[in-house]
XYZ file of C-alpha atoms in Angstrom:
156
model
C 9.940 -8.610 21.131
C 6.329 -9.804 21.214
C 5.329 -12.053 18.325
C 2.315 -10.618 16.546
C -0.666 -12.620 15.438
C -0.600 -13.837 11.856
C -3.639 -13.160 9.680
C -2.324 -15.225 6.760
C -5.103 -17.836 6.905
C -7.871 -15.458 7.968
C -10.951 -15.428 5.737
C -11.278 -11.611 5.940
C -9.547 -9.865 2.996
C -8.754 -6.819 5.150
C -6.976 -8.960 7.748
C -5.124 -10.825 4.989
C -3.970 -7.504 3.499
C -2.675 -6.413 6.889
C -0.495 -9.510 6.944
C 1.430 -8.128 3.961
C 1.294 -4.335 4.415
C -0.160 -3.730 7.871
C 2.700 -1.987 9.622
C 3.609 1.641 9.129
C 7.184 0.975 7.999
C 6.003 -1.237 5.147
C 3.524 1.371 3.945
C 6.179 4.085 4.104
C 8.631 1.907 2.151
C 5.939 1.338 -0.493
C 5.210 5.089 -0.571
C 8.860 5.830 -1.246
C 9.045 3.094 -3.897
C 6.053 4.710 -5.625
C 8.055 7.968 -5.570
C 10.947 6.182 -7.285
C 13.316 5.040 -4.541
C 14.951 1.699 -5.312
C 18.042 1.208 -3.172
C 18.432 0.097 0.427
C 20.495 3.176 1.264
C 17.908 5.497 -0.287
C 15.121 3.986 1.828
C 17.285 4.077 4.945
C 18.297 7.698 4.400
C 14.812 8.961 3.497
C 12.939 7.111 6.253
C 15.598 7.192 8.977
C 14.956 3.530 9.785
C 17.395 1.284 11.571
C 19.098 -0.915 8.999
C 17.990 -4.157 10.666
C 14.322 -3.091 10.655
C 14.550 -1.952 7.044
C 16.147 -5.249 6.001
C 13.342 -7.244 7.666
C 10.600 -5.090 6.104
C 12.140 -5.211 2.629
C 12.507 -8.992 2.863
C 8.859 -9.301 3.918
C 7.677 -7.081 1.054
C 9.686 -9.224 -1.379
C 8.317 -12.434 0.197
C 4.764 -11.104 -0.203
C 5.383 -10.227 -3.870
C 5.011 -6.474 -3.359
C 8.625 -5.701 -4.210
C 11.081 -7.667 -6.299
C 14.846 -7.450 -6.344
C 16.664 -6.579 -9.546
C 20.257 -5.844 -10.519
C 21.122 -2.190 -10.079
C 20.113 -0.103 -13.075
C 23.528 1.580 -13.125
C 25.370 -1.726 -13.605
C 26.927 -1.694 -10.134
C 27.008 -4.747 -7.889
C 24.085 -3.497 -5.804
C 20.544 -4.766 -6.003
C 17.476 -2.593 -6.242
C 13.931 -3.033 -5.028
C 11.241 -2.524 -7.659
C 7.492 -2.526 -7.242
C 5.667 -5.461 -8.761
C 2.149 -5.114 -10.198
C 0.916 -6.189 -6.735
C 3.015 -3.409 -5.208
C 1.740 -0.785 -7.658
C -1.757 -1.984 -6.740
C -1.282 -0.404 -3.305
C -1.475 3.078 -4.839
C -5.220 3.551 -4.165
C -4.684 2.371 -0.568
C -2.051 5.016 0.033
C -4.177 7.683 -1.673
C -7.128 6.716 0.557
C -4.946 6.976 3.682
C -3.616 10.335 2.519
C -7.076 11.721 1.802
C -8.409 10.438 5.126
C -5.581 12.239 6.938
C -6.106 15.427 4.925
C -9.778 15.425 5.957
C -9.550 14.326 9.589
C -6.046 15.187 10.847
C -6.012 17.319 13.991
C -3.465 19.658 12.400
C -4.074 19.686 8.627
C -2.055 22.899 8.304
C 1.058 20.817 9.053
C 0.550 18.712 5.898
C 2.939 20.372 3.474
C 2.135 18.543 0.225
C -0.840 17.873 -2.011
C -1.309 15.076 -4.520
C -1.778 16.426 -8.022
C -2.326 15.131 -11.533
C 1.145 15.213 -13.131
C -0.210 16.308 -16.539
C -2.478 19.142 -15.377
C -0.907 20.021 -12.020
C -4.367 20.032 -10.414
C -5.302 18.288 -7.159
C -6.840 14.854 -7.606
C -10.460 14.208 -6.665
C -11.375 12.411 -3.484
C -11.682 8.670 -3.984
C -15.263 7.467 -4.178
C -16.972 4.106 -3.953
C -19.527 3.637 -6.671
C -22.016 0.908 -7.486
C -21.866 -0.803 -10.865
C -24.583 1.595 -12.060
C -22.551 4.649 -10.978
C -24.385 5.511 -7.744
C -22.172 6.972 -5.002
C -22.095 4.543 -2.071
C -21.745 5.125 1.663
C -20.986 2.401 4.219
C -24.740 2.142 4.896
C -25.265 1.253 1.216
C -22.961 -1.773 1.368
C -22.856 -5.145 3.080
C -20.646 -8.203 3.143
C -22.082 -11.515 2.043
C -20.681 -14.963 1.549
C -18.979 -15.628 -1.749
C -20.691 -18.354 -3.780
C -18.719 -21.596 -3.835
C -16.649 -22.195 -6.965
C -18.289 -24.414 -9.566
C -17.533 -28.091 -9.141
C -15.176 -29.613 -11.647
C -16.567 -32.456 -13.604
C -14.458 -35.553 -13.651
C -13.721 -37.091 -17.021
């Protein structure tokens, strides 16, 4: 197996994110965790992954603080995988990927589900990027600039 490049020390936040969640299995595991799956066997059954690949991905997601292990909620000897706040923070990423696919997929008629508001049962709006003053932004309206250095600490 070819060793992939690590982006852990990269200064780009997108590359750094890919270090933690940049392969499709990890994103699908997170998707299923957001839907409520918690056990190794549930992930394996739902995703059809080889057990060794699933074990490596789950360990990586735990190591990156996206999932945590917890005793089984039913009191059995098993452990469960639960999303951390960092893991729940991936929700907008998955929604953005979903909406991108719904808009640009070559065969949108094959997508059999829609994401709806649980309370109202209505489809959710497309994610939007807005400026602090509420203006809708396009890529042409944004730019990347260097972050100001942190303030120097004064010595006592």
